[in-house]
Amino acid sequence: MSEKTNEKDSDLMEKIVSLCKRRGFVFQGSEIYGGLAGTWDYGPYGAELAHNIKELWWKHFVTEQENIFGISTPTLVPEAVWKASGHLSGFSDPMIECKKCHHRFRADHLEDKKKCPDCGGELGGEKAFNLMFPVGVGSSGDGVAYLRGEIAPGMFLNFKNVIDSMHPDLPFGLAQIGKAYRNEIAPRDFLFRVREFDLMEFEYFIREADWEKYFEYWRGEMWKWIERVGINKDMVHELEVSKEDRAFYSKRTIDFEFDYPFGKKELYGLAYRTDHDLKSHSAGSGVDLTFFDEETKDRFFPHVVEPSFGNGRTMLAVLVSAYKEDMMGDESRVYLAFNPKIAPVKIAVFPLLKNKPELVEKAREIYKQLKKEFGAVVFDDNGNIGKRYRRQDEIGTPWCVTVDFETIEKDAGVTMRDRDSGKQKRMQLPEIISFIKSQFS
Ligand code: ATP
């Protein structure tokens, strides 16, 4: 079995985009109407993959942690919030327009800021372009709100509600997963830069003196997450963001960058946001968002460490990490070596032959039993067995179970095939169930 490494494959991006379309992971948003740039539709396997990543993230950063509360807040957020947080004036990217073809570019992504990369024409001056989408709210449409450009304000706006209802001590965190919207100047690179995406994020409220300790703690947890979800950690690099490039309120930011096929770019961010947000929203709303320390009788604004994760960029990094090509016998194959925890389908069950009712019946019985145990189990009797294995390999199904004549005639169990090695082993069903369970614990 020979394996090509991802880095050497210059067509990798094209192969992944095409596999995603062919196998029902990701389609162009609103495709039959010509598409809307920067939007993508998730098909059955894409939706399952995105969901599994969210579920694992929630487990890792919410339910397995001692003091993180999960919340969920609306995507429609009134203008006053963005005024107070500084997003109305500051949530922008530098934009440059070509005087000839009128194409627009992110100024900070251009090597030559004088010559248009598309037509060679002269480029105009740099302007700040606000990324937030305004929306009219109410029947008159004159209530101004914005689709949230980040989900963090939801956590700051509920700081007092959670203090008053849950009475947590410091440190504690507020987490959520939800849509963010950014009117990106130049959406590109598949799921990497889009206009609507799911963020997975939390704000960790601490005493100022502890910020370095918790910054390091969450930095470590982010690396654990990277491994747990199945991103190749050798392809992830930390970038210490310089003072000039950090948000004005941040005292330290680390970007976790990934070697995408189109270059090394941001995957996740970890920022120490000081007490900027609670202070700004206290001033903006007129509501006291300080924390009262019962022991010391001190009242103060907690500081915040914020780890931030894009779901789409995670999906892309997982796909790039999992994409493999090898030779199986004398046939080439493509497979996605997903971590079973996030694989859209866990097990596929086949009867060896479609036209033998006794095999089909037994396979359906086993399929039902496995489905009850593991949920994401499929039954497939289309085409020959080799084709079925290839289909499951391409969507990253870790195990295929086949019912053959020995199953029926000799009560010899079924064959279980491992996706990565292609090796088959004959096993009894209870053995299979306990083996697969052990892979999820
Ligand atoms: P970039 O510099 O790439 O525009 P950013 O620094 O503005 O990103 P953050 O504001 O830190 O990004 O956003 C938090 C996370 O949200 C990022 O680490 C990334 O995973 C994700 N993200 C940001 N913008 C997009 C986008 N347009 N499409 C998909 N994911 C995004």
Short mmCIF file of C-alpha atoms and ligand atoms in Angstrom, two decimals:
data_model
loop_
_atom_site.label_atom_id
_atom_site.label_comp_id
_atom_site.label_asym_id
_atom_site.label_seq_id
_atom_site.Cartn_x
_atom_site.Cartn_y
_atom_site.Cartn_z
CA MET A 1 0.00 0.00 0.00
CA SER A 2 1.57 3.33 -0.99
CA GLU A 3 0.35 6.65 0.27
CA LYS A 4 0.77 10.13 -1.14
CA THR A 5 1.24 12.85 1.42
CA ASN A 6 -1.18 15.74 1.41
CA GLU A 7 1.45 18.46 1.19
CA LYS A 8 2.85 17.23 -2.11
CA ASP A 9 -0.53 17.19 -3.80
CA SER A 10 -1.05 20.50 -5.55
CA ASP A 11 -4.53 19.51 -6.83
CA LEU A 12 -5.69 18.53 -3.37
CA MET A 13 -8.13 21.41 -3.01
CA GLU A 14 -9.82 20.59 -6.31
CA LYS A 15 -10.04 16.93 -5.33
CA ILE A 16 -11.61 17.75 -1.97
CA VAL A 17 -14.15 20.20 -3.43
CA SER A 18 -15.11 17.65 -6.07
CA LEU A 19 -15.39 14.78 -3.56
CA CYS A 20 -17.55 17.00 -1.32
CA LYS A 21 -19.95 17.66 -4.19
CA ARG A 22 -19.94 14.14 -5.64
CA ARG A 23 -20.54 12.46 -2.29
CA GLY A 24 -23.10 14.83 -0.79
CA PHE A 25 -20.99 16.84 1.67
CA VAL A 26 -21.03 20.42 0.35
CA PHE A 27 -22.75 22.19 -2.53
CA GLN A 28 -22.61 25.79 -3.76
CA GLY A 29 -25.20 27.89 -1.89
CA SER A 30 -28.40 28.48 -3.94
CA GLU A 31 -26.73 26.67 -6.83
CA ILE A 32 -29.77 26.23 -9.10
CA TYR A 33 -30.20 30.02 -9.13
CA GLY A 34 -26.59 30.56 -10.11
CA GLY A 35 -25.21 30.61 -6.56
CA LEU A 36 -24.53 33.29 -3.99
CA ALA A 37 -20.81 33.93 -3.43
CA GLY A 38 -19.56 33.11 0.04
CA THR A 39 -22.40 30.71 0.91
CA TRP A 40 -22.33 26.90 0.88
CA ASP A 41 -25.06 24.31 1.40
CA TYR A 42 -24.24 21.22 3.44
CA GLY A 43 -25.65 17.98 2.05
CA PRO A 44 -26.49 14.94 4.17
CA TYR A 45 -22.87 13.97 4.99
CA GLY A 46 -21.67 17.58 5.35
CA ALA A 47 -24.48 18.38 7.78
CA GLU A 48 -23.66 15.25 9.77
CA LEU A 49 -19.93 16.06 9.82
CA ALA A 50 -20.54 19.69 10.89
CA HIS A 51 -22.94 18.48 13.57
CA ASN A 52 -20.52 15.85 14.90
CA ILE A 53 -17.74 18.45 15.12
CA LYS A 54 -20.04 20.78 17.07
CA GLU A 55 -21.08 17.97 19.39
CA LEU A 56 -17.49 16.95 20.09
CA TRP A 57 -16.50 20.59 20.61
CA TRP A 58 -19.35 21.04 23.09
CA LYS A 59 -18.21 17.95 24.95
CA HIS A 60 -14.57 19.06 25.00
CA PHE A 61 -15.10 22.70 25.98
CA VAL A 62 -18.45 22.72 27.80
CA THR A 63 -19.67 19.49 29.38
CA GLU A 64 -16.23 18.06 30.21
CA GLN A 65 -15.11 21.33 31.80
CA GLU A 66 -16.06 22.19 35.36
CA ASN A 67 -17.24 25.73 35.02
CA ILE A 68 -18.32 26.52 31.48
CA PHE A 69 -21.98 27.26 30.82
CA GLY A 70 -23.44 26.86 27.35
CA ILE A 71 -25.86 29.51 26.12
CA SER A 72 -27.55 30.38 22.84
CA THR A 73 -28.36 33.92 21.74
CA PRO A 74 -29.98 35.50 18.65
CA THR A 75 -28.14 36.37 15.46
CA LEU A 76 -30.12 39.65 15.24
CA VAL A 77 -28.45 42.15 17.53
CA PRO A 78 -29.45 45.83 17.89
CA GLU A 79 -27.23 48.66 16.73
CA ALA A 80 -26.54 49.99 20.23
CA VAL A 81 -24.61 46.80 21.07
CA TRP A 82 -22.26 47.23 18.11
CA LYS A 83 -21.83 50.92 18.88
CA ALA A 84 -20.73 50.08 22.42
CA SER A 85 -18.39 47.26 21.39
CA GLY A 86 -16.75 49.38 18.71
CA HIS A 87 -17.80 47.10 15.83
CA LEU A 88 -19.91 49.75 14.12
CA SER A 89 -16.87 51.91 13.55
CA GLY A 90 -14.14 49.30 13.68
CA PHE A 91 -15.32 45.92 12.32
CA SER A 92 -13.90 46.52 8.88
CA ASP A 93 -11.30 45.30 6.43
CA PRO A 94 -9.22 47.56 4.16
CA MET A 95 -10.61 47.50 0.62
CA ILE A 96 -9.12 48.54 -2.71
CA GLU A 97 -11.06 48.87 -5.99
CA CYS A 98 -9.64 48.65 -9.50
CA LYS A 99 -10.36 51.82 -11.48
CA LYS A 100 -10.69 49.82 -14.70
CA CYS A 101 -12.55 46.53 -14.00
CA HIS A 102 -14.02 47.66 -10.64
CA HIS A 103 -13.11 44.37 -8.94
CA ARG A 104 -12.60 44.80 -5.21
CA PHE A 105 -9.83 43.31 -3.09
CA ARG A 106 -8.72 43.06 0.54
CA ALA A 107 -5.84 45.53 0.61
CA ASP A 108 -3.96 43.49 3.22
CA HIS A 109 -4.08 40.43 0.93
CA LEU A 110 -2.47 42.21 -2.05
CA GLU A 111 1.25 42.08 -2.70
CA ASP A 112 1.16 44.99 -5.16
CA LYS A 113 -1.31 47.67 -4.06
CA LYS A 114 -0.97 49.65 -7.33
CA LYS A 115 -1.75 47.09 -10.04
CA CYS A 116 -4.99 45.09 -10.35
CA PRO A 117 -4.24 41.33 -10.15
CA ASP A 118 -7.23 40.60 -12.42
CA CYS A 119 -6.86 43.08 -15.32
CA GLY A 120 -3.59 44.93 -14.68
CA GLY A 121 -5.46 48.25 -14.34
CA GLU A 122 -4.64 50.95 -11.81
CA LEU A 123 -5.90 50.40 -8.27
CA GLY A 124 -7.62 53.17 -6.31
CA GLY A 125 -6.98 54.20 -2.71
CA GLU A 126 -7.57 52.09 0.39
CA LYS A 127 -10.96 52.41 2.19
CA ALA A 128 -12.30 50.80 5.34
CA PHE A 129 -15.20 48.47 4.46
CA ASN A 130 -17.52 47.49 7.33
CA LEU A 131 -18.24 43.75 7.31
CA MET A 132 -21.56 43.82 9.18
CA PHE A 133 -24.90 43.19 7.46
CA PRO A 134 -27.53 45.76 8.52
CA VAL A 135 -31.15 44.58 8.66
CA GLY A 136 -34.42 46.48 9.03
CA VAL A 137 -36.44 45.06 11.91
CA GLY A 138 -40.22 45.29 12.34
CA SER A 139 -42.97 46.01 9.82
CA SER A 140 -41.70 49.52 9.16
CA GLY A 141 -38.18 48.17 8.85
CA ASP A 142 -36.73 51.18 10.62
CA GLY A 143 -35.49 49.41 13.76
CA VAL A 144 -31.82 48.97 12.96
CA ALA A 145 -30.09 45.74 13.86
CA TYR A 146 -27.13 43.84 12.46
CA LEU A 147 -26.62 40.16 11.77
CA ARG A 148 -23.89 39.42 14.28
CA GLY A 149 -20.35 39.59 12.90
CA GLU A 150 -19.13 37.65 15.91
CA ILE A 151 -20.97 35.70 18.59
CA ALA A 152 -19.03 37.06 21.59
CA PRO A 153 -21.48 39.92 22.39
CA GLY A 154 -24.13 37.30 23.25
CA MET A 155 -21.89 36.14 26.10
CA PHE A 156 -21.18 39.65 27.42
CA LEU A 157 -24.84 40.66 27.23
CA ASN A 158 -25.75 37.63 29.36
CA PHE A 159 -22.95 37.99 31.90
CA LYS A 160 -25.29 39.54 34.50
CA ASN A 161 -28.15 37.11 33.75
CA VAL A 162 -25.86 34.16 34.39
CA ILE A 163 -24.33 35.70 37.52
CA ASP A 164 -27.83 36.39 38.89
CA SER A 165 -29.28 32.97 38.00
CA MET A 166 -26.34 30.58 38.41
CA HIS A 167 -24.18 32.46 40.97
CA PRO A 168 -20.86 31.19 39.63
CA ASP A 169 -17.54 32.13 41.17
CA LEU A 170 -14.59 33.21 39.04
CA PRO A 171 -13.23 31.79 36.86
CA PHE A 172 -16.15 30.68 34.70
CA GLY A 173 -16.94 30.61 31.03
CA LEU A 174 -19.88 31.26 28.72
CA ALA A 175 -19.88 29.29 25.49
CA GLN A 176 -22.03 29.12 22.41
CA ILE A 177 -22.13 27.75 18.92
CA GLY A 178 -23.95 29.71 16.29
CA LYS A 179 -24.01 31.62 13.04
CA ALA A 180 -21.90 34.69 12.39
CA TYR A 181 -22.19 36.84 9.27
CA ARG A 182 -19.48 38.88 7.59
CA ASN A 183 -19.83 40.68 4.31
CA GLU A 184 -16.36 39.53 3.23
CA ILE A 185 -14.90 41.65 0.41
CA ALA A 186 -13.54 38.61 -1.41
CA PRO A 187 -15.00 35.26 -0.22
CA ARG A 188 -12.76 32.43 -1.44
CA ASP A 189 -11.10 29.08 -0.89
CA PHE A 190 -14.21 26.95 -0.40
CA LEU A 191 -15.24 26.89 3.29
CA PHE A 192 -12.29 29.03 4.38
CA ARG A 193 -13.62 32.53 3.75
CA VAL A 194 -17.40 32.65 3.58
CA ARG A 195 -20.08 35.21 4.42
CA GLU A 196 -22.12 33.05 6.77
CA PHE A 197 -20.49 30.54 9.10
CA ASP A 198 -20.82 28.75 12.42
CA LEU A 199 -18.55 29.88 15.23
CA MET A 200 -17.78 27.79 18.31
CA GLU A 201 -16.50 30.08 21.01
CA PHE A 202 -16.34 30.91 24.68
CA GLU A 203 -15.48 33.82 26.91
CA TYR A 204 -13.60 32.78 30.05
CA PHE A 205 -14.06 35.33 32.85
CA ILE A 206 -11.09 35.64 35.22
CA ARG A 207 -9.34 37.90 37.70
CA GLU A 208 -6.82 40.10 35.92
CA ALA A 209 -3.87 38.63 37.84
CA ASP A 210 -4.67 35.14 36.47
CA TRP A 211 -4.73 35.94 32.76
CA GLU A 212 -1.40 34.33 31.86
CA LYS A 213 -2.26 31.12 33.73
CA TYR A 214 -5.58 30.68 31.92
CA PHE A 215 -4.22 31.81 28.57
CA GLU A 216 -1.72 28.91 28.84
CA TYR A 217 -4.40 26.50 30.08
CA TRP A 218 -6.68 27.15 27.11
CA ARG A 219 -3.77 27.14 24.70
CA GLY A 220 -3.05 23.59 25.87
CA GLU A 221 -6.72 22.58 25.59
CA MET A 222 -6.83 23.94 22.04
CA TRP A 223 -3.95 21.63 21.06
CA LYS A 224 -5.75 18.70 22.70
CA TRP A 225 -8.86 19.59 20.71
CA ILE A 226 -6.88 19.74 17.45
CA GLU A 227 -5.72 16.17 18.01
CA ARG A 228 -9.07 14.95 19.27
CA VAL A 229 -11.06 16.16 16.28
CA GLY A 230 -8.58 14.64 13.83
CA ILE A 231 -6.63 17.61 12.49
CA ASN A 232 -3.02 16.73 11.62
CA LYS A 233 -1.18 18.66 14.32
CA ASP A 234 2.01 18.79 12.27
CA MET A 235 0.09 21.05 9.89
CA VAL A 236 -0.89 23.53 12.64
CA HIS A 237 1.40 26.38 13.68
CA GLU A 238 1.06 29.06 16.30
CA LEU A 239 1.53 32.67 15.26
CA GLU A 240 2.13 35.25 17.95
CA VAL A 241 0.12 38.21 16.62
CA SER A 242 2.09 41.46 16.81
CA LYS A 243 0.80 44.50 18.68
CA GLU A 244 0.11 46.30 15.37
CA ASP A 245 -2.00 43.42 14.07
CA ARG A 246 -3.93 42.70 17.28
CA ALA A 247 -7.36 44.12 18.02
CA PHE A 248 -6.79 47.37 19.95
CA TYR A 249 -8.16 45.90 23.21
CA SER A 250 -6.16 42.66 23.08
CA LYS A 251 -2.98 42.34 25.12
CA ARG A 252 -2.07 39.01 23.60
CA THR A 253 -3.37 37.00 20.64
CA ILE A 254 -2.18 33.73 19.18
CA ASP A 255 -3.49 32.57 15.82
CA PHE A 256 -3.45 28.84 15.20
CA GLU A 257 -2.63 28.57 11.50
CA PHE A 258 -3.15 25.52 9.30
CA ASP A 259 -1.33 24.43 6.13
CA TYR A 260 -4.33 24.58 3.78
CA PRO A 261 -3.59 23.55 0.19
CA PHE A 262 -3.81 27.28 -0.70
CA GLY A 263 -1.33 28.36 1.98
CA LYS A 264 -0.75 28.75 5.71
CA LYS A 265 -3.74 30.64 7.08
CA GLU A 266 -5.75 31.14 10.27
CA LEU A 267 -7.69 28.22 11.66
CA TYR A 268 -8.41 29.37 15.23
CA GLY A 269 -7.71 32.36 17.47
CA LEU A 270 -6.89 32.71 21.16
CA ALA A 271 -7.15 36.23 22.55
CA TYR A 272 -6.76 37.92 25.91
CA ARG A 273 -9.43 40.64 25.60
CA THR A 274 -8.73 42.32 28.97
CA ASP A 275 -11.88 43.86 30.55
CA HIS A 276 -12.69 45.81 27.41
CA ASP A 277 -16.01 44.14 26.57
CA LEU A 278 -17.71 44.16 29.97
CA LYS A 279 -16.58 47.74 30.49
CA SER A 280 -17.85 48.89 27.09
CA HIS A 281 -21.22 47.17 27.49
CA SER A 282 -21.59 48.55 31.01
CA ALA A 283 -21.01 52.04 29.65
CA GLY A 284 -23.21 51.46 26.58
CA SER A 285 -26.19 49.93 28.40
CA GLY A 286 -25.95 51.76 31.70
CA VAL A 287 -26.18 48.38 33.48
CA ASP A 288 -23.53 47.48 36.03
CA LEU A 289 -21.60 44.48 34.69
CA THR A 290 -19.07 44.24 37.49
CA PHE A 291 -18.46 41.12 39.57
CA PHE A 292 -18.75 41.20 43.36
CA ASP A 293 -16.23 39.05 45.19
CA GLU A 294 -17.97 37.83 48.37
CA GLU A 295 -14.69 37.01 50.07
CA THR A 296 -12.68 40.17 49.47
CA LYS A 297 -15.76 42.41 49.09
CA ASP A 298 -14.17 43.78 45.91
CA ARG A 299 -16.21 44.86 42.92
CA PHE A 300 -14.47 44.79 39.54
CA PHE A 301 -14.78 44.02 35.83
CA PRO A 302 -13.52 40.47 35.17
CA HIS A 303 -10.97 40.04 32.39
CA VAL A 304 -11.53 37.63 29.51
CA VAL A 305 -9.63 34.96 27.62
CA GLU A 306 -11.38 33.93 24.41
CA PRO A 307 -10.66 30.83 22.31
CA SER A 308 -12.47 31.02 18.97
CA PHE A 309 -13.11 28.24 16.46
CA GLY A 310 -14.73 28.36 13.00
CA ASN A 311 -16.76 25.23 12.28
CA GLY A 312 -16.24 25.47 8.48
CA ARG A 313 -12.48 25.98 8.83
CA THR A 314 -12.41 22.98 11.18
CA MET A 315 -14.27 20.92 8.58
CA LEU A 316 -11.82 21.98 5.89
CA ALA A 317 -8.76 21.21 8.08
CA VAL A 318 -10.29 17.84 8.99
CA LEU A 319 -10.96 17.04 5.31
CA VAL A 320 -7.41 18.04 4.30
CA SER A 321 -5.95 15.99 7.17
CA ALA A 322 -8.12 12.95 6.40
CA TYR A 323 -7.86 12.86 2.60
CA LYS A 324 -5.77 9.87 1.47
CA GLU A 325 -5.06 8.07 -1.78
CA ASP A 326 -3.52 4.62 -1.95
CA MET A 327 -3.43 1.40 -3.94
CA MET A 328 -5.57 -1.47 -2.76
CA GLY A 329 -4.50 -4.54 -4.72
CA ASP A 330 -4.12 -3.14 -8.21
CA GLU A 331 -6.85 -0.55 -7.81
CA SER A 332 -6.33 3.03 -6.67
CA ARG A 333 -8.71 4.34 -4.08
CA VAL A 334 -9.53 7.54 -2.19
CA TYR A 335 -10.53 7.47 1.45
CA LEU A 336 -11.18 9.91 4.25
CA ALA A 337 -9.43 8.74 7.42
CA PHE A 338 -11.87 10.51 9.74
CA ASN A 339 -11.76 10.03 13.46
CA PRO A 340 -14.77 7.66 13.98
CA LYS A 341 -16.27 10.15 16.43
CA ILE A 342 -16.91 12.68 13.67
CA ALA A 343 -17.39 10.32 10.70
CA PRO A 344 -20.83 10.98 9.16
CA VAL A 345 -21.49 7.23 8.89
CA LYS A 346 -20.04 4.90 11.51
CA ILE A 347 -20.88 1.51 10.02
CA ALA A 348 -22.19 0.27 6.66
CA VAL A 349 -23.91 -3.12 6.50
CA PHE A 350 -24.02 -5.16 3.29
CA PRO A 351 -25.45 -8.48 2.17
CA LEU A 352 -22.76 -10.10 0.00
CA LEU A 353 -25.29 -10.53 -2.82
CA LYS A 354 -28.41 -8.52 -3.47
CA ASN A 355 -30.41 -11.33 -5.06
CA LYS A 356 -30.21 -13.79 -2.14
CA PRO A 357 -33.17 -13.03 0.14
CA GLU A 358 -31.67 -14.95 3.08
CA LEU A 359 -28.52 -12.77 3.00
CA VAL A 360 -30.54 -9.56 2.61
CA GLU A 361 -32.85 -10.50 5.47
CA LYS A 362 -29.98 -11.33 7.84
CA ALA A 363 -28.10 -8.16 6.83
CA ARG A 364 -31.19 -6.03 7.51
CA GLU A 365 -31.57 -7.64 10.92
CA ILE A 366 -27.93 -6.85 11.80
CA TYR A 367 -28.29 -3.36 10.36
CA LYS A 368 -31.24 -2.68 12.65
CA GLN A 369 -29.36 -3.93 15.71
CA LEU A 370 -26.29 -1.81 14.93
CA LYS A 371 -28.45 1.22 14.14
CA LYS A 372 -30.07 0.94 17.55
CA GLU A 373 -26.60 0.95 19.16
CA PHE A 374 -24.80 3.53 17.04
CA GLY A 375 -27.37 5.61 15.12
CA ALA A 376 -25.39 6.57 12.04
CA VAL A 377 -25.43 3.15 10.36
CA VAL A 378 -26.39 2.59 6.71
CA PHE A 379 -27.56 -0.40 4.68
CA ASP A 380 -26.28 -0.77 1.13
CA ASP A 381 -26.98 -3.50 -1.41
CA ASN A 382 -26.28 -1.49 -4.58
CA GLY A 383 -23.63 -2.63 -7.06
CA ASN A 384 -20.91 -5.11 -6.24
CA ILE A 385 -19.16 -5.33 -2.88
CA GLY A 386 -15.99 -3.65 -4.16
CA LYS A 387 -17.98 -0.60 -5.28
CA ARG A 388 -19.76 -0.43 -1.94
CA TYR A 389 -16.44 -0.45 -0.07
CA ARG A 390 -15.12 2.37 -2.31
CA ARG A 391 -18.24 4.47 -1.68
CA GLN A 392 -17.89 4.08 2.08
CA ASP A 393 -14.13 4.75 1.92
CA GLU A 394 -14.79 8.01 0.10
CA ILE A 395 -17.16 9.26 2.80
CA GLY A 396 -14.86 8.08 5.57
CA THR A 397 -16.96 5.25 7.08
CA PRO A 398 -14.62 3.49 9.52
CA TRP A 399 -16.20 0.01 9.38
CA CYS A 400 -18.12 -2.12 6.88
CA VAL A 401 -19.92 -5.27 7.97
CA THR A 402 -20.77 -7.93 5.37
CA VAL A 403 -23.19 -10.82 5.71
CA ASP A 404 -22.13 -13.80 3.55
CA PHE A 405 -23.04 -17.48 3.21
CA GLU A 406 -20.88 -18.51 6.15
CA THR A 407 -22.89 -16.15 8.33
CA ILE A 408 -26.04 -18.07 7.51
CA GLU A 409 -24.82 -21.60 6.97
CA LYS A 410 -22.16 -21.92 9.66
CA ASP A 411 -23.26 -19.24 12.09
CA ALA A 412 -19.74 -17.93 11.60
CA GLY A 413 -20.45 -14.27 12.30
CA VAL A 414 -19.89 -11.53 9.75
CA THR A 415 -16.83 -9.93 8.21
CA MET A 416 -15.80 -6.55 9.50
CA ARG A 417 -13.60 -4.43 7.26
CA ASP A 418 -11.37 -1.69 8.55
CA ARG A 419 -11.37 1.42 6.32
CA ASP A 420 -7.70 2.40 6.61
CA SER A 421 -6.05 -1.00 6.18
CA GLY A 422 -8.81 -2.57 4.05
CA LYS A 423 -8.32 -5.71 6.17
CA GLN A 424 -11.28 -7.95 7.01
CA LYS A 425 -11.83 -10.00 10.12
CA ARG A 426 -14.57 -12.48 10.87
CA MET A 427 -16.37 -11.56 14.09
CA GLN A 428 -19.57 -12.28 15.98
CA LEU A 429 -21.98 -9.37 16.33
CA PRO A 430 -21.59 -8.85 20.13
CA GLU A 431 -17.82 -8.69 19.61
CA ILE A 432 -18.28 -6.03 16.94
CA ILE A 433 -20.57 -4.01 19.16
CA SER A 434 -18.16 -3.98 22.09
CA PHE A 435 -15.18 -3.23 19.82
CA ILE A 436 -16.92 -0.25 18.24
CA LYS A 437 -18.15 1.00 21.61
CA SER A 438 -14.55 0.94 22.85
CA GLN A 439 -13.58 3.21 19.94
CA PHE A 440 -16.00 5.89 21.16
CA SER A 441 -15.19 5.87 24.85
P1 ATP B 1 -9.34 36.50 9.01
O1 ATP B 1 -8.11 37.29 9.43
O2 ATP B 1 -9.03 35.18 8.34
O3 ATP B 1 -10.37 37.32 8.30
P2 ATP B 1 -10.30 36.99 11.63
O4 ATP B 1 -9.02 37.18 12.37
O5 ATP B 1 -11.11 38.16 11.25
O6 ATP B 1 -10.05 36.05 10.37
P3 ATP B 1 -11.73 36.13 13.90
O7 ATP B 1 -12.50 37.39 14.04
O8 ATP B 1 -10.62 35.83 14.85
O9 ATP B 1 -11.20 35.98 12.43
O10 ATP B 1 -12.78 34.94 13.84
C1 ATP B 1 -12.75 33.82 14.68
C2 ATP B 1 -12.72 32.54 13.88
O11 ATP B 1 -13.82 32.51 12.96
C3 ATP B 1 -11.50 32.37 12.99
O12 ATP B 1 -10.43 31.81 13.74
C4 ATP B 1 -12.01 31.44 11.92
O13 ATP B 1 -11.96 30.08 12.38
C5 ATP B 1 -13.45 31.84 11.77
N1 ATP B 1 -13.70 32.76 10.64
C6 ATP B 1 -13.50 34.09 10.62
N2 ATP B 1 -13.89 34.63 9.46
C7 ATP B 1 -14.35 33.61 8.71
C8 ATP B 1 -14.91 33.52 7.39
N3 ATP B 1 -15.08 34.60 6.64
N4 ATP B 1 -15.28 32.32 6.95
C9 ATP B 1 -15.15 31.21 7.71
N5 ATP B 1 -14.63 31.23 8.96
C10 ATP B 1 -14.25 32.41 9.47
#
